[in-house]
mmCIF file of C-alpha atoms in Angstrom:
data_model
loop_
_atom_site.group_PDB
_atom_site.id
_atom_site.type_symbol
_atom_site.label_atom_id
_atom_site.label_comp_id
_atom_site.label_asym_id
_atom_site.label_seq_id
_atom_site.Cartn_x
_atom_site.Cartn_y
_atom_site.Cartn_z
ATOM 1 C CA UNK D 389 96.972 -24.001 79.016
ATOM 2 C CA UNK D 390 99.301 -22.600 77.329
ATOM 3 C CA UNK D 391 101.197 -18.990 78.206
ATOM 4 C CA UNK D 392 98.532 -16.295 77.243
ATOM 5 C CA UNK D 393 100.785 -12.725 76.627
ATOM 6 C CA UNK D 394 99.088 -9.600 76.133
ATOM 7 C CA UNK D 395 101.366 -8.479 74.353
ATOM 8 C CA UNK D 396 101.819 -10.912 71.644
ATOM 9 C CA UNK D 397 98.764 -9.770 69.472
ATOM 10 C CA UNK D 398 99.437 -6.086 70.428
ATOM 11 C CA UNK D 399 103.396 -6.639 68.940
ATOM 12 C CA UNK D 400 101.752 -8.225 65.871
ATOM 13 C CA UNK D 401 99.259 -5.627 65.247
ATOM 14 C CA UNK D 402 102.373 -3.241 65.762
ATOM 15 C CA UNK D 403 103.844 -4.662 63.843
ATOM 16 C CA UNK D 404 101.471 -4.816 60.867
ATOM 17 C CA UNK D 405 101.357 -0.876 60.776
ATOM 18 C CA UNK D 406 104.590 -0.117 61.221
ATOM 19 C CA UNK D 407 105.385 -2.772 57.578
ATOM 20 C CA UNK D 408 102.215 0.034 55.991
ATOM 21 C CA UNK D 409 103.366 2.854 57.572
ATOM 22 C CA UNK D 410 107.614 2.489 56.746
ATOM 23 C CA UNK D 411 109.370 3.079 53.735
ATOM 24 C CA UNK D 412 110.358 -0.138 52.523
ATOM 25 C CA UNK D 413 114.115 -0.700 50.284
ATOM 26 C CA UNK D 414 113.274 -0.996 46.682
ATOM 27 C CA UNK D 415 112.904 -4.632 47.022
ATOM 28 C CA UNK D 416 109.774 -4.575 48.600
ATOM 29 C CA UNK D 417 109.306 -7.418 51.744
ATOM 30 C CA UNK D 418 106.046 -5.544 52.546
ATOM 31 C CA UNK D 419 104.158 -8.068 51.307
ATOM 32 C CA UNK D 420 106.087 -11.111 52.801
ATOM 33 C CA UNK D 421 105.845 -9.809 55.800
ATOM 34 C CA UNK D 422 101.834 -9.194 56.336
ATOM 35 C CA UNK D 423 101.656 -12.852 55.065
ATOM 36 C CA UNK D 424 103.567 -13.837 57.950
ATOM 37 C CA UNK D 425 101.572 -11.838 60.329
ATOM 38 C CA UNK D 426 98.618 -13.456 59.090
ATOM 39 C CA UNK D 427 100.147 -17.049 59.448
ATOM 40 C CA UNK D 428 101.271 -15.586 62.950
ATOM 41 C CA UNK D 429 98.020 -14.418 63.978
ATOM 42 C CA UNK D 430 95.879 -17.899 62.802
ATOM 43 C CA UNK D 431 98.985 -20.068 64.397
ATOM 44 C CA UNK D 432 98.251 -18.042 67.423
ATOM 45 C CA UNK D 433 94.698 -18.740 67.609
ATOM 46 C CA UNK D 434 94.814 -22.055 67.065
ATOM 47 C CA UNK D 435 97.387 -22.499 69.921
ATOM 48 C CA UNK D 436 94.462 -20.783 72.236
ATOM 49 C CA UNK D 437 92.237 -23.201 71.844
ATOM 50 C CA UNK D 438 95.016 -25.938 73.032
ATOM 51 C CA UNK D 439 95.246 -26.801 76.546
ATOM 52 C CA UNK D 440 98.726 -27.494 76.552
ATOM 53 C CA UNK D 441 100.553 -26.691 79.863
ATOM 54 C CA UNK D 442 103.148 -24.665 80.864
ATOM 55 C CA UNK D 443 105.717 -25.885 83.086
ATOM 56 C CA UNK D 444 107.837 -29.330 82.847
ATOM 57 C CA UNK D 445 108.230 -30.664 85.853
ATOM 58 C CA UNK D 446 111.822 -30.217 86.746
ATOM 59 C CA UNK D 447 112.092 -31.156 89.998
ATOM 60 C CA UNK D 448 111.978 -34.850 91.767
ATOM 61 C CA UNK D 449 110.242 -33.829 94.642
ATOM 62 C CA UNK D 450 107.433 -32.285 92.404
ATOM 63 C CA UNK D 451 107.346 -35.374 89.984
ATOM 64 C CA UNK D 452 106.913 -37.500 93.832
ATOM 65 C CA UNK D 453 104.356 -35.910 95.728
ATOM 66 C CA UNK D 454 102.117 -36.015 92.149
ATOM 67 C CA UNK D 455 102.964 -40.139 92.184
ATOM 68 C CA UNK D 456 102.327 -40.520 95.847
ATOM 69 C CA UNK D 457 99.183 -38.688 96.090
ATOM 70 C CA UNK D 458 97.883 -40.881 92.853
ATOM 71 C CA UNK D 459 99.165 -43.744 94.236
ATOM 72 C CA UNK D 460 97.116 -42.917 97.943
ATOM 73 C CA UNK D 461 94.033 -42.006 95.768
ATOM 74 C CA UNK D 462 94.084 -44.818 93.373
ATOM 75 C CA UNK D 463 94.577 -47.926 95.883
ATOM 76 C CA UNK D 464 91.499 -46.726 98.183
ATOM 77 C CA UNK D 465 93.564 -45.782 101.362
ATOM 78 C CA UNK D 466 91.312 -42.780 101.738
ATOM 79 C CA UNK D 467 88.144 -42.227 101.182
ATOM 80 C CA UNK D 468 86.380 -40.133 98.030
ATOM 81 C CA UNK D 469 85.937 -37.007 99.822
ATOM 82 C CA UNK D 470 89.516 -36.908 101.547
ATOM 83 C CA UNK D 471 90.557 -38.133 97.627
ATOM 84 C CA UNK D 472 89.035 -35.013 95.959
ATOM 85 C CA UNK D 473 91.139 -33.110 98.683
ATOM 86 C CA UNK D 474 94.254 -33.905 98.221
ATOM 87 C CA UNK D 475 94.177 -33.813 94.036
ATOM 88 C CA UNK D 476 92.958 -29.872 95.214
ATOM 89 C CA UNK D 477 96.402 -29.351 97.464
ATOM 90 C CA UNK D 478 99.093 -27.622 96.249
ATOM 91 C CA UNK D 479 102.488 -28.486 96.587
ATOM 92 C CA UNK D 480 104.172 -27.646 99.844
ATOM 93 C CA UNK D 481 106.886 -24.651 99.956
ATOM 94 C CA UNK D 482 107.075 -22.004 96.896
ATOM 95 C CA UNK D 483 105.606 -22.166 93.907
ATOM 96 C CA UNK D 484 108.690 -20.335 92.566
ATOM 97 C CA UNK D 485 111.183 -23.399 93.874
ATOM 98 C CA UNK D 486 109.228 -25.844 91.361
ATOM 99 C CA UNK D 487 109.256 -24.173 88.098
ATOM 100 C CA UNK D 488 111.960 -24.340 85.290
ATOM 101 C CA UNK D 489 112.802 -20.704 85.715
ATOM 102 C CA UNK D 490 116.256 -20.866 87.285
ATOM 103 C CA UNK D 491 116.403 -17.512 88.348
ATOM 104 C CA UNK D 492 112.782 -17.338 90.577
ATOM 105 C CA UNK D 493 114.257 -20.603 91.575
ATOM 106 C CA UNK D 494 117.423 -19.215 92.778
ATOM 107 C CA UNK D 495 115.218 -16.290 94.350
ATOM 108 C CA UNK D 496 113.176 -18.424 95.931
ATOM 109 C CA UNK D 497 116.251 -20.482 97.627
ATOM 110 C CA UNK D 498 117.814 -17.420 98.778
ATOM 111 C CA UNK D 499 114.506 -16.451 100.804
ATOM 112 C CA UNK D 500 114.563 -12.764 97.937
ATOM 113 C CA UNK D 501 111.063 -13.297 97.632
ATOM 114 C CA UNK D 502 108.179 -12.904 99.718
ATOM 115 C CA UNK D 503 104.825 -14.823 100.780
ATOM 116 C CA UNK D 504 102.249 -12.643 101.450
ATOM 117 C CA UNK D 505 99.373 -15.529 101.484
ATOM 118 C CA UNK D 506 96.356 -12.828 100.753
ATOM 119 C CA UNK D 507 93.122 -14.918 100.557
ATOM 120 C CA UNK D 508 90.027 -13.738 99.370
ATOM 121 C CA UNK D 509 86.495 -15.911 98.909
ATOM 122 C CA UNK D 510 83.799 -14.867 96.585
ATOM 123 C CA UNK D 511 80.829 -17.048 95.747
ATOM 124 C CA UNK D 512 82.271 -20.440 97.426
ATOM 125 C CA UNK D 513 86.026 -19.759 95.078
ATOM 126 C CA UNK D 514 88.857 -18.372 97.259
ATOM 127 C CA UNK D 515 92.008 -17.299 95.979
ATOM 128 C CA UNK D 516 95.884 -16.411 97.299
ATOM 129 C CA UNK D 517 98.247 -14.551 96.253
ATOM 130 C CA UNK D 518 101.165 -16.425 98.244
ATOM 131 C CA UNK D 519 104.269 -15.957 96.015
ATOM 132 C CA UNK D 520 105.819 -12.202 95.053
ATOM 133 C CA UNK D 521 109.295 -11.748 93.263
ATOM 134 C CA UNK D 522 110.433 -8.052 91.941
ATOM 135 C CA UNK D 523 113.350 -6.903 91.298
ATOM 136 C CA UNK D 524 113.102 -4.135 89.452
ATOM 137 C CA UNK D 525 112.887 -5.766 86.052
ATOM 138 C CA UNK D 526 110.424 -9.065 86.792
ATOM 139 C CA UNK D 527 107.222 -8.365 88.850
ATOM 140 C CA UNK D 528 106.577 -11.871 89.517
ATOM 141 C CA UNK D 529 102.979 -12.972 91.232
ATOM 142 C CA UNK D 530 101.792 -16.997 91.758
ATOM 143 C CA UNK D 531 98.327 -17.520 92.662
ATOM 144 C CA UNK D 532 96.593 -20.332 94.113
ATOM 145 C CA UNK D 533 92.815 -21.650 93.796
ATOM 146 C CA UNK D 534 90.148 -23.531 96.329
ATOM 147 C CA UNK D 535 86.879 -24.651 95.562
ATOM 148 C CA UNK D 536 86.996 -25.530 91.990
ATOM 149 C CA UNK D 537 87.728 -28.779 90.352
ATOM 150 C CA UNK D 538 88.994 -28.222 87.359
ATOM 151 C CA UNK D 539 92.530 -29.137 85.622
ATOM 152 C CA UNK D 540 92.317 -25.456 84.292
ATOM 153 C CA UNK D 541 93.359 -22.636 86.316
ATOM 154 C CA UNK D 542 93.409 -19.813 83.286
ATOM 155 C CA UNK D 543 90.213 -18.905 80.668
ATOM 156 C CA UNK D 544 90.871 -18.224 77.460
ATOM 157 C CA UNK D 545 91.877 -14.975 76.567
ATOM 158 C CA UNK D 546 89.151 -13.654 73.788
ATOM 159 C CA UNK D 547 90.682 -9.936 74.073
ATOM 160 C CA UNK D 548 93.418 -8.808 75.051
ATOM 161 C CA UNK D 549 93.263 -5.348 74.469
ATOM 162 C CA UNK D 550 90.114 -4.966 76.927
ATOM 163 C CA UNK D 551 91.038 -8.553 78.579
ATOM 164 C CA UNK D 552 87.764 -10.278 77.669
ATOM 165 C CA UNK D 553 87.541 -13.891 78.908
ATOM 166 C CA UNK D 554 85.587 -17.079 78.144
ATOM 167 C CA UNK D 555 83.028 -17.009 81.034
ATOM 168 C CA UNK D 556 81.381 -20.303 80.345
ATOM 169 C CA UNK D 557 83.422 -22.402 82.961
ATOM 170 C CA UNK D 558 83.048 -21.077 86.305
ATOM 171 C CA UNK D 559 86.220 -20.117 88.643
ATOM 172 C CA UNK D 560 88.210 -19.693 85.474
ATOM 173 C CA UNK D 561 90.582 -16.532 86.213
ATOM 174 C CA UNK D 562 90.323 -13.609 83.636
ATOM 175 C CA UNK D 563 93.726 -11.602 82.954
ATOM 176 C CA UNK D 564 94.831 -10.021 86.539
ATOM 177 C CA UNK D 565 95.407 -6.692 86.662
ATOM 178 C CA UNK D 566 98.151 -4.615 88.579
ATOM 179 C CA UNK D 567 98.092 -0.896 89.493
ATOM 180 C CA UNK D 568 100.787 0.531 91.117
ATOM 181 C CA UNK D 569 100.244 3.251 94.604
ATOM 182 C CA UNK D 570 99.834 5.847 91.986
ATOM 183 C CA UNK D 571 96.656 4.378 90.756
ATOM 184 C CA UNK D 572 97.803 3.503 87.384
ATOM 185 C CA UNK D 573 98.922 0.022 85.848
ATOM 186 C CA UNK D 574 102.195 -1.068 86.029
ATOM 187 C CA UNK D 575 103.539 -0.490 82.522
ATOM 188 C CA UNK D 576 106.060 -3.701 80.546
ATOM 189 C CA UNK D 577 107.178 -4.294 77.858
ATOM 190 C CA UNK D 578 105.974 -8.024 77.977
ATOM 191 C CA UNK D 579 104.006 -10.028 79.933
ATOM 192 C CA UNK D 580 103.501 -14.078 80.237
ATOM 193 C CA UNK D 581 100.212 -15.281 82.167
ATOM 194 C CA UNK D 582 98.967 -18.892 82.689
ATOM 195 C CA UNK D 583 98.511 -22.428 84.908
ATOM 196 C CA UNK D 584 101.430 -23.897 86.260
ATOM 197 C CA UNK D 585 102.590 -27.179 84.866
ATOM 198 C CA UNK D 586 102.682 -29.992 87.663
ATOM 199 C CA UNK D 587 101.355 -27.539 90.214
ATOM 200 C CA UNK D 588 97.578 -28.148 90.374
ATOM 201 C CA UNK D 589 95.387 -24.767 91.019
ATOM 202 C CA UNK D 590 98.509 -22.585 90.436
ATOM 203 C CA UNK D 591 98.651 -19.771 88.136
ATOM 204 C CA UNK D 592 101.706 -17.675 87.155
ATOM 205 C CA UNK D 593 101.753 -13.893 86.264
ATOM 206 C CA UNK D 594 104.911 -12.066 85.193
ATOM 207 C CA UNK D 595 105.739 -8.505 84.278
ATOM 208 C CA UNK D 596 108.797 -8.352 82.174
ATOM 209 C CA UNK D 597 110.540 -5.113 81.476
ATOM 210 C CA UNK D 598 108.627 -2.964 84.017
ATOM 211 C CA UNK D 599 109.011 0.641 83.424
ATOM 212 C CA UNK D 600 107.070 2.849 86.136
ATOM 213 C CA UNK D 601 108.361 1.003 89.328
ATOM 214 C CA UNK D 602 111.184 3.371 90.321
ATOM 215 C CA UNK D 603 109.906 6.340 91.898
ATOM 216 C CA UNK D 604 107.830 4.044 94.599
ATOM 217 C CA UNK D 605 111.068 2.878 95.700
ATOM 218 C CA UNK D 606 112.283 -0.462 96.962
ATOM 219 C CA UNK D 607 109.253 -1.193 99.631
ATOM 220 C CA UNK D 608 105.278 -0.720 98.344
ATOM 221 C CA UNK D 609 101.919 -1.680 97.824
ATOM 222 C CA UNK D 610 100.055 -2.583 94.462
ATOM 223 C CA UNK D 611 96.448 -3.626 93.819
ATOM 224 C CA UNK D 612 96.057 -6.889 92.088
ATOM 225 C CA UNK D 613 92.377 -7.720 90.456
ATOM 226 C CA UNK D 614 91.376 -10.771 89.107
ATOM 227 C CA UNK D 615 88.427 -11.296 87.311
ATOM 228 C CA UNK D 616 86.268 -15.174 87.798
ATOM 229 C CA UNK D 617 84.357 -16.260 85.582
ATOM 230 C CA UNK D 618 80.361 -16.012 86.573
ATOM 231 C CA UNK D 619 81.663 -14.296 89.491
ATOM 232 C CA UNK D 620 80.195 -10.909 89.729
ATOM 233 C CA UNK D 621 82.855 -9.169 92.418
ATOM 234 C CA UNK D 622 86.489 -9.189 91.127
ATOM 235 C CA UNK D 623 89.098 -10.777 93.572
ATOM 236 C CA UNK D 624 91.205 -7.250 94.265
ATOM 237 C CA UNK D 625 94.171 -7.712 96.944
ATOM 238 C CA UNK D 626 96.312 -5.276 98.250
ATOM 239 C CA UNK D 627 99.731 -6.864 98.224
ATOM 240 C CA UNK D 628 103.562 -5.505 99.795
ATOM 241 C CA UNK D 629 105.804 -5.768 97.093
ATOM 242 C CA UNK D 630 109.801 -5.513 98.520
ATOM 243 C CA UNK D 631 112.651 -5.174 95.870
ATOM 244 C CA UNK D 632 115.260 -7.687 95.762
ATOM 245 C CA UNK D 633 118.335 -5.502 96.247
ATOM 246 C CA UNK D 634 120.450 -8.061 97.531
ATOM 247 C CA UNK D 635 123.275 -9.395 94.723
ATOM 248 C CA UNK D 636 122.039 -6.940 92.644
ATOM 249 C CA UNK D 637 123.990 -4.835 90.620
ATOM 250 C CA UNK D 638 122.858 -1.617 88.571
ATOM 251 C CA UNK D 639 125.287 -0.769 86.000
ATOM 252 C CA UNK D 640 124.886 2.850 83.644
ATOM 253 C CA UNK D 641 128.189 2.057 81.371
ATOM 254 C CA UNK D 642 127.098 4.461 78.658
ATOM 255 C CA UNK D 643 129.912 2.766 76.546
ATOM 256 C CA UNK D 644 129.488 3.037 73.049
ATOM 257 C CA UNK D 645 130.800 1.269 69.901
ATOM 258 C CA UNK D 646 130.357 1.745 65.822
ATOM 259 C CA UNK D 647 131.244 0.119 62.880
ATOM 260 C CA UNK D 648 130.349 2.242 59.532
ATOM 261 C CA UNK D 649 126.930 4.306 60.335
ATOM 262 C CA UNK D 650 125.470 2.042 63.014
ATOM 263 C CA UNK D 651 126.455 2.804 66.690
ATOM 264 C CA UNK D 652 125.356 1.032 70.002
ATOM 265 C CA UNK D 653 125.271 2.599 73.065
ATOM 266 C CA UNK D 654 124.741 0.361 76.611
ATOM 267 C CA UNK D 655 122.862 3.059 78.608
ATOM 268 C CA UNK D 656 121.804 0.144 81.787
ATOM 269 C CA UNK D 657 123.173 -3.282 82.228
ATOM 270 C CA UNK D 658 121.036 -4.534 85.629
ATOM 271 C CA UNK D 659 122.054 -8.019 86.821
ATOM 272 C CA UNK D 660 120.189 -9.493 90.090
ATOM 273 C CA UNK D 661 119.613 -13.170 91.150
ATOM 274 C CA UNK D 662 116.599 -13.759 89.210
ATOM 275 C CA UNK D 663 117.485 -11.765 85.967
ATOM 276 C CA UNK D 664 119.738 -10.084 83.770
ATOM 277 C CA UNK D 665 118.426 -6.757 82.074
ATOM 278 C CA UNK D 666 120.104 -4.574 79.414
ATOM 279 C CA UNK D 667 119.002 -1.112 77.693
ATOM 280 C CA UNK D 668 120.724 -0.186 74.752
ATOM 281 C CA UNK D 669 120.319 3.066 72.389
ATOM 282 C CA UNK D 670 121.467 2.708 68.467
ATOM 283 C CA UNK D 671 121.717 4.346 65.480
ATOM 284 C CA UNK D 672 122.479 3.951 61.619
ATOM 285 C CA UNK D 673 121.953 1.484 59.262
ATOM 286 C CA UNK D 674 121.566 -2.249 60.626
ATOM 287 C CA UNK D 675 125.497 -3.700 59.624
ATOM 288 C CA UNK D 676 125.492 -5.566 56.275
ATOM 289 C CA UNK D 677 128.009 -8.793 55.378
ATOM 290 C CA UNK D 678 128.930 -9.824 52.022
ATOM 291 C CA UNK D 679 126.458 -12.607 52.462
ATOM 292 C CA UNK D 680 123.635 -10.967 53.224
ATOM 293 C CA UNK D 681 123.564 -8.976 50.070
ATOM 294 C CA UNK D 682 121.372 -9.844 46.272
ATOM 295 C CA UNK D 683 118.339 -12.183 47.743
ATOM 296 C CA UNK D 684 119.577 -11.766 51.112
ATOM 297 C CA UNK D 685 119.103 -9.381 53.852
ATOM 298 C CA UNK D 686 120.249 -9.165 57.729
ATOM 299 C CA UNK D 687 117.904 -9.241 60.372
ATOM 300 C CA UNK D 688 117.672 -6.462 63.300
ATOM 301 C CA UNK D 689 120.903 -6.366 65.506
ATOM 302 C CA UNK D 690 121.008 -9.169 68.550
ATOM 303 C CA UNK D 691 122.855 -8.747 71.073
ATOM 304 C CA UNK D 692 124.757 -11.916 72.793
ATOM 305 C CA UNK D 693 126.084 -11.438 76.320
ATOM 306 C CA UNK D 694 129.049 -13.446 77.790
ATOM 307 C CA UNK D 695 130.568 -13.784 80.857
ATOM 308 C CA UNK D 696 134.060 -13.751 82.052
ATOM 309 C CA UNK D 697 134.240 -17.592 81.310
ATOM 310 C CA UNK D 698 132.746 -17.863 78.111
ATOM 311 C CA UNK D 699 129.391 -18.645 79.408
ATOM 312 C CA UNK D 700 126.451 -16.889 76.897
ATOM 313 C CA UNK D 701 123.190 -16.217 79.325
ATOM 314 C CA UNK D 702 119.912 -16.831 76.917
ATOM 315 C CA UNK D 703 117.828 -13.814 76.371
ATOM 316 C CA UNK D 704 114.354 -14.729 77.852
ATOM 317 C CA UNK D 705 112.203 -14.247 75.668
ATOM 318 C CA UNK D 706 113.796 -13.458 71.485
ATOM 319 C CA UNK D 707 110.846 -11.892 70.151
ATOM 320 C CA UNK D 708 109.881 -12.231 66.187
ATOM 321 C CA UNK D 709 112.323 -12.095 63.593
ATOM 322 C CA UNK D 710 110.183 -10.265 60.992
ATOM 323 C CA UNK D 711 112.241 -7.546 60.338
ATOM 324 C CA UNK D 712 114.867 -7.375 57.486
ATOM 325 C CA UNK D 713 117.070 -4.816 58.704
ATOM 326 C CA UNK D 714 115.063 -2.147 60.098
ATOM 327 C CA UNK D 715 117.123 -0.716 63.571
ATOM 328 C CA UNK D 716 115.778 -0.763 66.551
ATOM 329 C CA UNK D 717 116.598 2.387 68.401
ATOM 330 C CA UNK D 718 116.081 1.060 72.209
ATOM 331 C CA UNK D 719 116.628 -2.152 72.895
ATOM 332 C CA UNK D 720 115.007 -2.811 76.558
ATOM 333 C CA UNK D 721 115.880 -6.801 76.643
ATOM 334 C CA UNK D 722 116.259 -9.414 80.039
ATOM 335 C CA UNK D 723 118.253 -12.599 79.773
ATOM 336 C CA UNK D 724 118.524 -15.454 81.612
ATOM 337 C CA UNK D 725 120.426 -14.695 85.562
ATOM 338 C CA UNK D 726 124.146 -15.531 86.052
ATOM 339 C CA UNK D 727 124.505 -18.799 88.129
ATOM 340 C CA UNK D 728 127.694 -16.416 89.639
ATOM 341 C CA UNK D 729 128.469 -12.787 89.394
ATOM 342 C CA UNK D 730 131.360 -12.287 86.825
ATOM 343 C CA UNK D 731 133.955 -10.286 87.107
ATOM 344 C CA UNK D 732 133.045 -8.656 83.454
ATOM 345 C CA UNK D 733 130.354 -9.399 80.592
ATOM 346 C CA UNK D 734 131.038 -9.019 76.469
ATOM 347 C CA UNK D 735 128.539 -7.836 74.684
ATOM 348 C CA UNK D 736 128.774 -9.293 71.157
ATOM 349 C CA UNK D 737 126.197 -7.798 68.445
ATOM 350 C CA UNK D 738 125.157 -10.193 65.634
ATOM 351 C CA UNK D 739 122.502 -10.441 63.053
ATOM 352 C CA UNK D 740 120.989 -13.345 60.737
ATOM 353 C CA UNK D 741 120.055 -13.712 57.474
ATOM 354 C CA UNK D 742 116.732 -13.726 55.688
ATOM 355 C CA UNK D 743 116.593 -15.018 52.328
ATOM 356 C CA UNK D 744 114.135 -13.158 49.698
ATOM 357 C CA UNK D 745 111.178 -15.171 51.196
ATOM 358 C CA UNK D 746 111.816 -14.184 54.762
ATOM 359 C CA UNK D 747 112.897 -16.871 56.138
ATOM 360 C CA UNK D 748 115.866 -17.605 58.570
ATOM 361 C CA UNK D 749 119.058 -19.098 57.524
ATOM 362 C CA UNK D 750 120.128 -22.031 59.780
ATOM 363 C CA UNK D 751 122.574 -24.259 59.894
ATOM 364 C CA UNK D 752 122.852 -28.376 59.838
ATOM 365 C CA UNK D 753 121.455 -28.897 63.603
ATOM 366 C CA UNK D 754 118.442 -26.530 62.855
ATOM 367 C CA UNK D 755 120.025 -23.205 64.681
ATOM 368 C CA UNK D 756 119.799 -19.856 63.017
ATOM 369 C CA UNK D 757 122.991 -18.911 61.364
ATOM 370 C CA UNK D 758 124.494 -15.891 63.078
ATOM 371 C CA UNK D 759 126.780 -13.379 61.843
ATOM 372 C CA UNK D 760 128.783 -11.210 64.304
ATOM 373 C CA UNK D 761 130.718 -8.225 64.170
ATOM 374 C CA UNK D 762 133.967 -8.185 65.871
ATOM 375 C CA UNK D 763 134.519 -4.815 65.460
ATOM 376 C CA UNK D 764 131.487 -3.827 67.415
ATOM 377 C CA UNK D 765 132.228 -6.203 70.836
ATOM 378 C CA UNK D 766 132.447 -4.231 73.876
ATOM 379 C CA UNK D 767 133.197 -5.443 77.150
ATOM 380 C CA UNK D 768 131.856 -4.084 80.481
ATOM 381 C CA UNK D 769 133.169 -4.551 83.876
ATOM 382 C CA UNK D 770 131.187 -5.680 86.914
ATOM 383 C CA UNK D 771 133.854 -5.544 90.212
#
């Protein structure tokens, strides 16, 4: 199954009314753009109904114990029942230390995460909780499931703004839900949910961008609730979250540059072992080269971060590109973590280039063209 995000059809819809709602140049893309929001929205549904996975399987030892145990099962060695057993194990250690995610995976191998191993049966389906990462940016939870044989750990999503799910398959999991101490949900800016590639009866949830974590501290409790399909009694744990503070490094530069009437500011740079976070506050007009002028138009302003070697750290997850250059006042944005803390980072701002149709320029090898601003580089030190 693919990733299900919440917020995907919530940024569309936002999307949509903000293109009817702003005050477009005098060469109108409003109509470009709700065509590709519809042709967003119907790609989107067609990828539900896929059931694509989510993970490669990155690591050796995972890629093994999946032969071995087919190998055990397929030559007879053991019999049916001990058979269906083992294809219902899941693989030894973290789930974190298997996926493709190098910074859980570096979390993970520094022992910043924690196992809490909650278990709760309902109706002849138990579920853990046994994996928790948060660091102030990523809340991080991995489930496991018992008693259900199916290759699908996830339902399909039918809505996520009251998180309906397909209930036709039971021990399916609905969209979990996490309040914080206070009572209320813990509020992101995105979210990715789904099964585990080459993990069997593993699901992932992640909370990118949290927002109301702070004032609970660095040690506290949140309520997790997980809806199962044609299970009447939702699967609600009470699980010790513990913030990685360890290698982590919370930054408030408040350095500023400009070029013409747009203006950056880098309010929060946050880098810990699993993830690199940056806030940023602008204002003015999106920059403008001589080649995005006539048919063409810049995009919204990207930021590209550097280390002290060169080194650019991906942003996690870029977003759409619908926007021909409308500013974004707050950028609240993670990237991938630093395999080593640098000594300093360079933040270099750039923007593509739509063409009157909307879509991206790109160069020979398929890569969007991208058109930076020297002018507006700023570098930030670290230690």
């Amino acid at each position: 199954m693919k990733w299900q995000n919440r917020t995907d059809e919530q940024r569309l819809q936002q999307i949509a009314e903000t293109v009817r709602s702003h005050e477009m140049p005098i060469t109108s893309y409003s109509e470009q753009i709700m065509n590709r929001i519809e042709k967003m929205e119907v790609q989107g549904n067609q990828q539900k109904n896929t059931n694509g996975k989510l993970f490669k399987k990155t690591l050796i030892a995972a890629c093994t114990a999946a032969v071995v145990g087919t190998l055990i099962i397929g030559t007879g060695l053991v019999s049916p029942a001990w058979a269906d057993k083992l294809s219902q194990m899941p693989i030894l250690g973290s789930i974190f230390s298997n996926l493709d995610d190098s910074g859980l995976k570096n979390a993970a191998e520094k022992g910043l995460t924690t196992n809490p191993d909650a278990s709760i049966t309902h109706d002849g389906v138990t579920l853990k909780i046994s994996d928790v990462m948060y660091d102030g940016t990523r809340l991080v939870l991995g489930f496991e499931r018992e008693g259900i044989h199916n290759d699908l750990v996830m339902a399909e999503i039918t809505n996520f703004w009251n998180n309906d799910f397909d209930q036709s398959v039971k021990g399916l999991l609905g969209m979990p839900v996490v309040k914080l101490p206070s009572g209320k949900e813990v509020i992101f800016g995105s979210s990715r949910t789904g099964d585990i590639y080459g993990q069997p009866n593993t699901l992932l949830l992640e909370l990118n961008e949290v927002q109301n974590t702070e004032e609970f501290g660095d040690e506290f409790e949140v309520s997790v609730s997980v809806p199962v399909a044609q299970i009447e009694e939702p699967f609600v744990f009470q699980v010790p979250v513990k913030k990685v503070t360890e290698e982590a490094i919370r930054l408030t530069p408040d350095q500023t540059k400009s070029r013409g009437t747009f203006s950056y500011t880098v309010k929060n740079l946050d880098i810990t072992p699993a993830t690199t976070r940056i806030v940023i506050n602008s204002t003015g007009e999106v920059p403008v080269s001589p080649e995005q002028t006539g048919e063409y138009s810049p995009t919204e302003v990207f930021y590209q971060i550097e280390d002290d070697q060169g080194n650019i750290i991906e942003p996690y997850n870029r977003g759409y590109d619908l926007y021909p250059a409308i500013p974004h006042l707050i950028v609240d944005k993670i990237y991938a973590a630093f395999s080593e803390i640098p000594k300093y980072v360079t933040i270099k701002p750039y923007t593509c280039t739509f063409d009157k149709d909307l879509n991206l320029l790109k160069d020979a090898d398929g890569q969007r063209i991208k058109t930076f601003y020297e002018e507006l580089e700023l570098t930030i030190q670290i230690q």
